[in-house]
Amino acid sequence: MRRPTQTEKAAARGIARADKDIIIERYRTGEPVRRIADVYGVTPSWLTLRLDDWGVPRRQRYEAHLHRRPAQRVFRGRMPRRTRAEVRAAQAGFVENRTEVILRYRDGESITSLARSFTVAHAWVAERLNEWGVSRRAPSASAVVPGAGALSLLAGGDPKTPAR
């Protein structure tokens, strides 16, 4: 990414100074300094200093985060430990769905994803796949999304020849 020249920085600062009232109003309505600074092409620290010069009282630190969307699936604290019976039940559910698990893994789903969906340990899933004789793929292969060209590669075809 290209850095702005001194002339471009000066022009952006001039525009920001000219829009002083708009910037102050946006800040007072709760918009973050970083977002306002990005719009004007100035740094957040420069804009914060200008707000101080213009006599705008700073928000409390907690108020700066109120604009963020509420966290939904944020882990807070420690997870309660599961009993041995709960772990065994999850493992039994995994084993009961053996064919589904093998198909999902062969279709490209990762071991981690399977472990999460069945609430079992990653290492335990890997051990089961080895026991069941499922050929394991390289960890980076999970990132390959089969598409029109990828199918021929996965089938061992020539990468220059289009899939039929």
mmCIF file with all atom_site columns, C-alpha atoms in Angstrom:
data_model
loop_
_atom_site.group_PDB
_atom_site.id
_atom_site.type_symbol
_atom_site.label_atom_id
_atom_site.label_alt_id
_atom_site.label_comp_id
_atom_site.label_asym_id
_atom_site.label_entity_id
_atom_site.label_seq_id
_atom_site.pdbx_PDB_ins_code
_atom_site.Cartn_x
_atom_site.Cartn_y
_atom_site.Cartn_z
_atom_site.occupancy
_atom_site.B_iso_or_equiv
_atom_site.pdbx_formal_charge
_atom_site.auth_seq_id
_atom_site.auth_comp_id
_atom_site.auth_asym_id
_atom_site.auth_atom_id
_atom_site.pdbx_PDB_model_num
ATOM 1   C CA . MET A 1 1   ? 0.000   0.000   0.000   1.00 0.00 ? 1   MET A CA 1
ATOM 2   C CA . ARG A 1 2   ? 1.329   3.402   -0.967  1.00 0.00 ? 2   ARG A CA 1
ATOM 3   C CA . ARG A 1 3   ? 1.975   5.938   1.761   1.00 0.00 ? 3   ARG A CA 1
ATOM 4   C CA . PRO A 1 4   ? 0.463   9.378   1.286   1.00 0.00 ? 4   PRO A CA 1
ATOM 5   C CA . THR A 1 5   ? 2.843   12.197  0.407   1.00 0.00 ? 5   THR A CA 1
ATOM 6   C CA . GLN A 1 6   ? 3.278   15.253  2.614   1.00 0.00 ? 6   GLN A CA 1
ATOM 7   C CA . THR A 1 7   ? 1.123   17.260  0.215   1.00 0.00 ? 7   THR A CA 1
ATOM 8   C CA . GLU A 1 8   ? -1.666  14.692  0.395   1.00 0.00 ? 8   GLU A CA 1
ATOM 9   C CA . LYS A 1 9   ? -1.471  14.636  4.202   1.00 0.00 ? 9   LYS A CA 1
ATOM 10  C CA . ALA A 1 10  ? -1.661  18.430  4.335   1.00 0.00 ? 10  ALA A CA 1
ATOM 11  C CA . ALA A 1 11  ? -4.659  18.442  1.983   1.00 0.00 ? 11  ALA A CA 1
ATOM 12  C CA . ALA A 1 12  ? -6.472  15.818  4.093   1.00 0.00 ? 12  ALA A CA 1
ATOM 13  C CA . ARG A 1 13  ? -5.787  17.800  7.270   1.00 0.00 ? 13  ARG A CA 1
ATOM 14  C CA . GLY A 1 14  ? -7.079  20.970  5.609   1.00 0.00 ? 14  GLY A CA 1
ATOM 15  C CA . ILE A 1 15  ? -10.314 19.237  4.630   1.00 0.00 ? 15  ILE A CA 1
ATOM 16  C CA . ALA A 1 16  ? -10.700 17.883  8.168   1.00 0.00 ? 16  ALA A CA 1
ATOM 17  C CA . ARG A 1 17  ? -10.159 21.353  9.669   1.00 0.00 ? 17  ARG A CA 1
ATOM 18  C CA . ALA A 1 18  ? -12.748 22.794  7.265   1.00 0.00 ? 18  ALA A CA 1
ATOM 19  C CA . ASP A 1 19  ? -15.286 20.152  8.350   1.00 0.00 ? 19  ASP A CA 1
ATOM 20  C CA . LYS A 1 20  ? -14.654 20.822  12.061  1.00 0.00 ? 20  LYS A CA 1
ATOM 21  C CA . ASP A 1 21  ? -18.352 21.108  12.971  1.00 0.00 ? 21  ASP A CA 1
ATOM 22  C CA . ILE A 1 22  ? -19.281 17.919  11.144  1.00 0.00 ? 22  ILE A CA 1
ATOM 23  C CA . ILE A 1 23  ? -16.442 15.996  12.799  1.00 0.00 ? 23  ILE A CA 1
ATOM 24  C CA . ILE A 1 24  ? -17.415 17.262  16.251  1.00 0.00 ? 24  ILE A CA 1
ATOM 25  C CA . GLU A 1 25  ? -21.030 16.281  15.682  1.00 0.00 ? 25  GLU A CA 1
ATOM 26  C CA . ARG A 1 26  ? -20.071 12.802  14.464  1.00 0.00 ? 26  ARG A CA 1
ATOM 27  C CA . TYR A 1 27  ? -17.836 12.321  17.499  1.00 0.00 ? 27  TYR A CA 1
ATOM 28  C CA . ARG A 1 28  ? -20.573 13.476  19.891  1.00 0.00 ? 28  ARG A CA 1
ATOM 29  C CA . THR A 1 29  ? -23.066 11.034  18.386  1.00 0.00 ? 29  THR A CA 1
ATOM 30  C CA . GLY A 1 30  ? -20.698 8.225   19.347  1.00 0.00 ? 30  GLY A CA 1
ATOM 31  C CA . GLU A 1 31  ? -18.851 7.480   16.127  1.00 0.00 ? 31  GLU A CA 1
ATOM 32  C CA . PRO A 1 32  ? -15.315 6.203   16.817  1.00 0.00 ? 32  PRO A CA 1
ATOM 33  C CA . VAL A 1 33  ? -12.386 8.515   16.145  1.00 0.00 ? 33  VAL A CA 1
ATOM 34  C CA . ARG A 1 34  ? -10.741 5.824   14.013  1.00 0.00 ? 34  ARG A CA 1
ATOM 35  C CA . ARG A 1 35  ? -13.726 5.654   11.661  1.00 0.00 ? 35  ARG A CA 1
ATOM 36  C CA . ILE A 1 36  ? -13.936 9.433   11.314  1.00 0.00 ? 36  ILE A CA 1
ATOM 37  C CA . ALA A 1 37  ? -10.179 9.639   10.727  1.00 0.00 ? 37  ALA A CA 1
ATOM 38  C CA . ASP A 1 38  ? -10.374 6.963   8.015   1.00 0.00 ? 38  ASP A CA 1
ATOM 39  C CA . VAL A 1 39  ? -13.062 8.930   6.194   1.00 0.00 ? 39  VAL A CA 1
ATOM 40  C CA . TYR A 1 40  ? -10.928 12.078  6.172   1.00 0.00 ? 40  TYR A CA 1
ATOM 41  C CA . GLY A 1 41  ? -7.631  10.315  5.485   1.00 0.00 ? 41  GLY A CA 1
ATOM 42  C CA . VAL A 1 42  ? -5.932  11.470  8.688   1.00 0.00 ? 42  VAL A CA 1
ATOM 43  C CA . THR A 1 43  ? -4.518  9.505   11.601  1.00 0.00 ? 43  THR A CA 1
ATOM 44  C CA . PRO A 1 44  ? -6.661  8.887   14.680  1.00 0.00 ? 44  PRO A CA 1
ATOM 45  C CA . SER A 1 45  ? -4.004  10.453  16.919  1.00 0.00 ? 45  SER A CA 1
ATOM 46  C CA . TRP A 1 46  ? -3.978  13.647  14.821  1.00 0.00 ? 46  TRP A CA 1
ATOM 47  C CA . LEU A 1 47  ? -7.766  13.833  14.943  1.00 0.00 ? 47  LEU A CA 1
ATOM 48  C CA . THR A 1 48  ? -7.816  13.243  18.718  1.00 0.00 ? 48  THR A CA 1
ATOM 49  C CA . LEU A 1 49  ? -5.398  16.149  19.187  1.00 0.00 ? 49  LEU A CA 1
ATOM 50  C CA . ARG A 1 50  ? -7.640  18.368  17.015  1.00 0.00 ? 50  ARG A CA 1
ATOM 51  C CA . LEU A 1 51  ? -10.687 17.420  19.098  1.00 0.00 ? 51  LEU A CA 1
ATOM 52  C CA . ASP A 1 52  ? -8.721  18.421  22.197  1.00 0.00 ? 52  ASP A CA 1
ATOM 53  C CA . ASP A 1 53  ? -7.743  21.727  20.539  1.00 0.00 ? 53  ASP A CA 1
ATOM 54  C CA . TRP A 1 54  ? -11.371 22.369  19.612  1.00 0.00 ? 54  TRP A CA 1
ATOM 55  C CA . GLY A 1 55  ? -12.405 21.867  23.248  1.00 0.00 ? 55  GLY A CA 1
ATOM 56  C CA . VAL A 1 56  ? -14.423 18.718  22.720  1.00 0.00 ? 56  VAL A CA 1
ATOM 57  C CA . PRO A 1 57  ? -14.552 16.670  25.946  1.00 0.00 ? 57  PRO A CA 1
ATOM 58  C CA . ARG A 1 58  ? -13.298 13.127  25.510  1.00 0.00 ? 58  ARG A CA 1
ATOM 59  C CA . ARG A 1 59  ? -15.611 10.195  26.004  1.00 0.00 ? 59  ARG A CA 1
ATOM 60  C CA . GLN A 1 60  ? -14.990 7.773   28.803  1.00 0.00 ? 60  GLN A CA 1
ATOM 61  C CA . ARG A 1 61  ? -13.107 4.682   27.720  1.00 0.00 ? 61  ARG A CA 1
ATOM 62  C CA . TYR A 1 62  ? -16.153 2.429   28.102  1.00 0.00 ? 62  TYR A CA 1
ATOM 63  C CA . GLU A 1 63  ? -18.231 4.736   25.894  1.00 0.00 ? 63  GLU A CA 1
ATOM 64  C CA . ALA A 1 64  ? -15.846 4.246   23.009  1.00 0.00 ? 64  ALA A CA 1
ATOM 65  C CA . HIS A 1 65  ? -16.904 0.598   22.822  1.00 0.00 ? 65  HIS A CA 1
ATOM 66  C CA . LEU A 1 66  ? -20.652 1.157   22.902  1.00 0.00 ? 66  LEU A CA 1
ATOM 67  C CA . HIS A 1 67  ? -20.779 1.518   19.096  1.00 0.00 ? 67  HIS A CA 1
ATOM 68  C CA . ARG A 1 68  ? -19.698 -2.076  18.636  1.00 0.00 ? 68  ARG A CA 1
ATOM 69  C CA . ARG A 1 69  ? -22.281 -4.691  17.914  1.00 0.00 ? 69  ARG A CA 1
ATOM 70  C CA . PRO A 1 70  ? -23.075 -6.884  20.885  1.00 0.00 ? 70  PRO A CA 1
ATOM 71  C CA . ALA A 1 71  ? -20.996 -10.003 21.260  1.00 0.00 ? 71  ALA A CA 1
ATOM 72  C CA . GLN A 1 72  ? -23.042 -13.089 20.666  1.00 0.00 ? 72  GLN A CA 1
ATOM 73  C CA . ARG A 1 73  ? -20.951 -16.196 20.933  1.00 0.00 ? 73  ARG A CA 1
ATOM 74  C CA . VAL A 1 74  ? -18.167 -14.892 23.082  1.00 0.00 ? 74  VAL A CA 1
ATOM 75  C CA . PHE A 1 75  ? -16.658 -17.337 25.519  1.00 0.00 ? 75  PHE A CA 1
ATOM 76  C CA . ARG A 1 76  ? -16.667 -15.861 29.009  1.00 0.00 ? 76  ARG A CA 1
ATOM 77  C CA . GLY A 1 77  ? -14.840 -17.695 31.759  1.00 0.00 ? 77  GLY A CA 1
ATOM 78  C CA . ARG A 1 78  ? -14.162 -21.375 32.004  1.00 0.00 ? 78  ARG A CA 1
ATOM 79  C CA . MET A 1 79  ? -16.387 -24.022 30.561  1.00 0.00 ? 79  MET A CA 1
ATOM 80  C CA . PRO A 1 80  ? -17.850 -26.346 33.144  1.00 0.00 ? 80  PRO A CA 1
ATOM 81  C CA . ARG A 1 81  ? -16.082 -29.676 33.059  1.00 0.00 ? 81  ARG A CA 1
ATOM 82  C CA . ARG A 1 82  ? -18.088 -32.511 31.621  1.00 0.00 ? 82  ARG A CA 1
ATOM 83  C CA . THR A 1 83  ? -18.519 -35.712 33.535  1.00 0.00 ? 83  THR A CA 1
ATOM 84  C CA . ARG A 1 84  ? -17.042 -38.955 32.230  1.00 0.00 ? 84  ARG A CA 1
ATOM 85  C CA . ALA A 1 85  ? -20.552 -40.085 31.364  1.00 0.00 ? 85  ALA A CA 1
ATOM 86  C CA . GLU A 1 86  ? -21.142 -36.971 29.237  1.00 0.00 ? 86  GLU A CA 1
ATOM 87  C CA . VAL A 1 87  ? -17.829 -37.450 27.416  1.00 0.00 ? 87  VAL A CA 1
ATOM 88  C CA . ARG A 1 88  ? -18.587 -41.131 26.795  1.00 0.00 ? 88  ARG A CA 1
ATOM 89  C CA . ALA A 1 89  ? -22.063 -40.244 25.509  1.00 0.00 ? 89  ALA A CA 1
ATOM 90  C CA . ALA A 1 90  ? -20.576 -37.739 23.046  1.00 0.00 ? 90  ALA A CA 1
ATOM 91  C CA . GLN A 1 91  ? -18.020 -40.306 21.905  1.00 0.00 ? 91  GLN A CA 1
ATOM 92  C CA . ALA A 1 92  ? -20.740 -42.942 21.518  1.00 0.00 ? 92  ALA A CA 1
ATOM 93  C CA . GLY A 1 93  ? -22.746 -40.533 19.360  1.00 0.00 ? 93  GLY A CA 1
ATOM 94  C CA . PHE A 1 94  ? -19.686 -40.005 17.193  1.00 0.00 ? 94  PHE A CA 1
ATOM 95  C CA . VAL A 1 95  ? -19.128 -43.759 16.763  1.00 0.00 ? 95  VAL A CA 1
ATOM 96  C CA . GLU A 1 96  ? -22.838 -44.348 16.008  1.00 0.00 ? 96  GLU A CA 1
ATOM 97  C CA . ASN A 1 97  ? -22.540 -41.888 13.121  1.00 0.00 ? 97  ASN A CA 1
ATOM 98  C CA . ARG A 1 98  ? -19.406 -43.560 11.751  1.00 0.00 ? 98  ARG A CA 1
ATOM 99  C CA . THR A 1 99  ? -20.496 -43.635 8.103   1.00 0.00 ? 99  THR A CA 1
ATOM 100 C CA . GLU A 1 100 ? -21.653 -40.011 8.218   1.00 0.00 ? 100 GLU A CA 1
ATOM 101 C CA . VAL A 1 101 ? -18.358 -38.967 9.837   1.00 0.00 ? 101 VAL A CA 1
ATOM 102 C CA . ILE A 1 102 ? -16.291 -40.788 7.225   1.00 0.00 ? 102 ILE A CA 1
ATOM 103 C CA . LEU A 1 103 ? -18.322 -39.275 4.384   1.00 0.00 ? 103 LEU A CA 1
ATOM 104 C CA . ARG A 1 104 ? -18.049 -35.786 5.835   1.00 0.00 ? 104 ARG A CA 1
ATOM 105 C CA . TYR A 1 105 ? -14.284 -36.175 6.274   1.00 0.00 ? 105 TYR A CA 1
ATOM 106 C CA . ARG A 1 106 ? -13.843 -37.508 2.732   1.00 0.00 ? 106 ARG A CA 1
ATOM 107 C CA . ASP A 1 107 ? -15.974 -34.624 1.408   1.00 0.00 ? 107 ASP A CA 1
ATOM 108 C CA . GLY A 1 108 ? -13.419 -32.193 2.845   1.00 0.00 ? 108 GLY A CA 1
ATOM 109 C CA . GLU A 1 109 ? -14.586 -31.402 6.375   1.00 0.00 ? 109 GLU A CA 1
ATOM 110 C CA . SER A 1 110 ? -11.714 -31.005 8.813   1.00 0.00 ? 110 SER A CA 1
ATOM 111 C CA . ILE A 1 111 ? -11.065 -33.080 11.923  1.00 0.00 ? 111 ILE A CA 1
ATOM 112 C CA . THR A 1 112 ? -11.465 -29.938 14.012  1.00 0.00 ? 112 THR A CA 1
ATOM 113 C CA . SER A 1 113 ? -14.878 -29.235 12.526  1.00 0.00 ? 113 SER A CA 1
ATOM 114 C CA . LEU A 1 114 ? -16.000 -32.801 13.155  1.00 0.00 ? 114 LEU A CA 1
ATOM 115 C CA . ALA A 1 115 ? -14.724 -32.642 16.737  1.00 0.00 ? 115 ALA A CA 1
ATOM 116 C CA . ARG A 1 116 ? -16.658 -29.426 17.359  1.00 0.00 ? 116 ARG A CA 1
ATOM 117 C CA . SER A 1 117 ? -19.906 -30.707 15.890  1.00 0.00 ? 117 SER A CA 1
ATOM 118 C CA . PHE A 1 118 ? -19.807 -33.882 18.005  1.00 0.00 ? 118 PHE A CA 1
ATOM 119 C CA . THR A 1 119 ? -18.249 -32.146 21.071  1.00 0.00 ? 119 THR A CA 1
ATOM 120 C CA . VAL A 1 120 ? -15.355 -34.570 21.279  1.00 0.00 ? 120 VAL A CA 1
ATOM 121 C CA . ALA A 1 121 ? -11.599 -33.998 21.365  1.00 0.00 ? 121 ALA A CA 1
ATOM 122 C CA . HIS A 1 122 ? -9.678  -33.385 18.155  1.00 0.00 ? 122 HIS A CA 1
ATOM 123 C CA . ALA A 1 123 ? -7.072  -36.030 19.020  1.00 0.00 ? 123 ALA A CA 1
ATOM 124 C CA . TRP A 1 124 ? -9.808  -38.563 19.786  1.00 0.00 ? 124 TRP A CA 1
ATOM 125 C CA . VAL A 1 125 ? -11.377 -37.988 16.342  1.00 0.00 ? 125 VAL A CA 1
ATOM 126 C CA . ALA A 1 126 ? -7.980  -38.443 14.677  1.00 0.00 ? 126 ALA A CA 1
ATOM 127 C CA . GLU A 1 127 ? -7.471  -41.723 16.563  1.00 0.00 ? 127 GLU A CA 1
ATOM 128 C CA . ARG A 1 128 ? -10.898 -43.015 15.489  1.00 0.00 ? 128 ARG A CA 1
ATOM 129 C CA . LEU A 1 129 ? -10.238 -42.169 11.843  1.00 0.00 ? 129 LEU A CA 1
ATOM 130 C CA . ASN A 1 130 ? -6.931  -44.040 12.047  1.00 0.00 ? 130 ASN A CA 1
ATOM 131 C CA . GLU A 1 131 ? -8.643  -47.042 13.685  1.00 0.00 ? 131 GLU A CA 1
ATOM 132 C CA . TRP A 1 132 ? -11.293 -47.088 10.978  1.00 0.00 ? 132 TRP A CA 1
ATOM 133 C CA . GLY A 1 133 ? -8.609  -47.079 8.262   1.00 0.00 ? 133 GLY A CA 1
ATOM 134 C CA . VAL A 1 134 ? -9.617  -43.742 6.792   1.00 0.00 ? 134 VAL A CA 1
ATOM 135 C CA . SER A 1 135 ? -6.745  -42.326 4.746   1.00 0.00 ? 135 SER A CA 1
ATOM 136 C CA . ARG A 1 136 ? -5.721  -39.029 6.290   1.00 0.00 ? 136 ARG A CA 1
ATOM 137 C CA . ARG A 1 137 ? -4.953  -35.963 4.241   1.00 0.00 ? 137 ARG A CA 1
ATOM 138 C CA . ALA A 1 138 ? -2.480  -33.178 4.898   1.00 0.00 ? 138 ALA A CA 1
ATOM 139 C CA . PRO A 1 139 ? -3.859  -30.438 7.184   1.00 0.00 ? 139 PRO A CA 1
ATOM 140 C CA . SER A 1 140 ? -3.563  -27.896 4.377   1.00 0.00 ? 140 SER A CA 1
ATOM 141 C CA . ALA A 1 141 ? -5.784  -30.029 2.143   1.00 0.00 ? 141 ALA A CA 1
ATOM 142 C CA . SER A 1 142 ? -8.797  -29.101 4.274   1.00 0.00 ? 142 SER A CA 1
ATOM 143 C CA . ALA A 1 143 ? -8.462  -25.573 2.916   1.00 0.00 ? 143 ALA A CA 1
ATOM 144 C CA . VAL A 1 144 ? -9.002  -26.771 -0.675  1.00 0.00 ? 144 VAL A CA 1
ATOM 145 C CA . VAL A 1 145 ? -12.561 -26.135 -1.756  1.00 0.00 ? 145 VAL A CA 1
ATOM 146 C CA . PRO A 1 146 ? -13.459 -28.522 -4.541  1.00 0.00 ? 146 PRO A CA 1
ATOM 147 C CA . GLY A 1 147 ? -14.715 -26.625 -7.545  1.00 0.00 ? 147 GLY A CA 1
ATOM 148 C CA . ALA A 1 148 ? -14.830 -27.116 -11.278 1.00 0.00 ? 148 ALA A CA 1
ATOM 149 C CA . GLY A 1 149 ? -11.052 -27.256 -11.650 1.00 0.00 ? 149 GLY A CA 1
ATOM 150 C CA . ALA A 1 150 ? -10.269 -28.848 -8.302  1.00 0.00 ? 150 ALA A CA 1
ATOM 151 C CA . LEU A 1 151 ? -12.274 -32.025 -8.953  1.00 0.00 ? 151 LEU A CA 1
ATOM 152 C CA . SER A 1 152 ? -10.024 -33.105 -11.795 1.00 0.00 ? 152 SER A CA 1
ATOM 153 C CA . LEU A 1 153 ? -6.967  -32.494 -9.607  1.00 0.00 ? 153 LEU A CA 1
ATOM 154 C CA . LEU A 1 154 ? -8.445  -34.478 -6.745  1.00 0.00 ? 154 LEU A CA 1
ATOM 155 C CA . ALA A 1 155 ? -9.266  -37.330 -9.113  1.00 0.00 ? 155 ALA A CA 1
ATOM 156 C CA . GLY A 1 156 ? -5.671  -37.369 -10.335 1.00 0.00 ? 156 GLY A CA 1
ATOM 157 C CA . GLY A 1 157 ? -6.381  -35.693 -13.648 1.00 0.00 ? 157 GLY A CA 1
ATOM 158 C CA . ASP A 1 158 ? -4.177  -33.356 -15.619 1.00 0.00 ? 158 ASP A CA 1
ATOM 159 C CA . PRO A 1 159 ? -4.366  -29.810 -14.206 1.00 0.00 ? 159 PRO A CA 1
ATOM 160 C CA . LYS A 1 160 ? -4.262  -28.373 -17.753 1.00 0.00 ? 160 LYS A CA 1
ATOM 161 C CA . THR A 1 161 ? -7.247  -30.427 -18.904 1.00 0.00 ? 161 THR A CA 1
ATOM 162 C CA . PRO A 1 162 ? -10.655 -29.071 -17.850 1.00 0.00 ? 162 PRO A CA 1
ATOM 163 C CA . ALA A 1 163 ? -12.956 -31.300 -15.779 1.00 0.00 ? 163 ALA A CA 1
ATOM 164 C CA . ARG A 1 164 ? -15.738 -33.038 -17.705 1.00 0.00 ? 164 ARG A CA 1
#
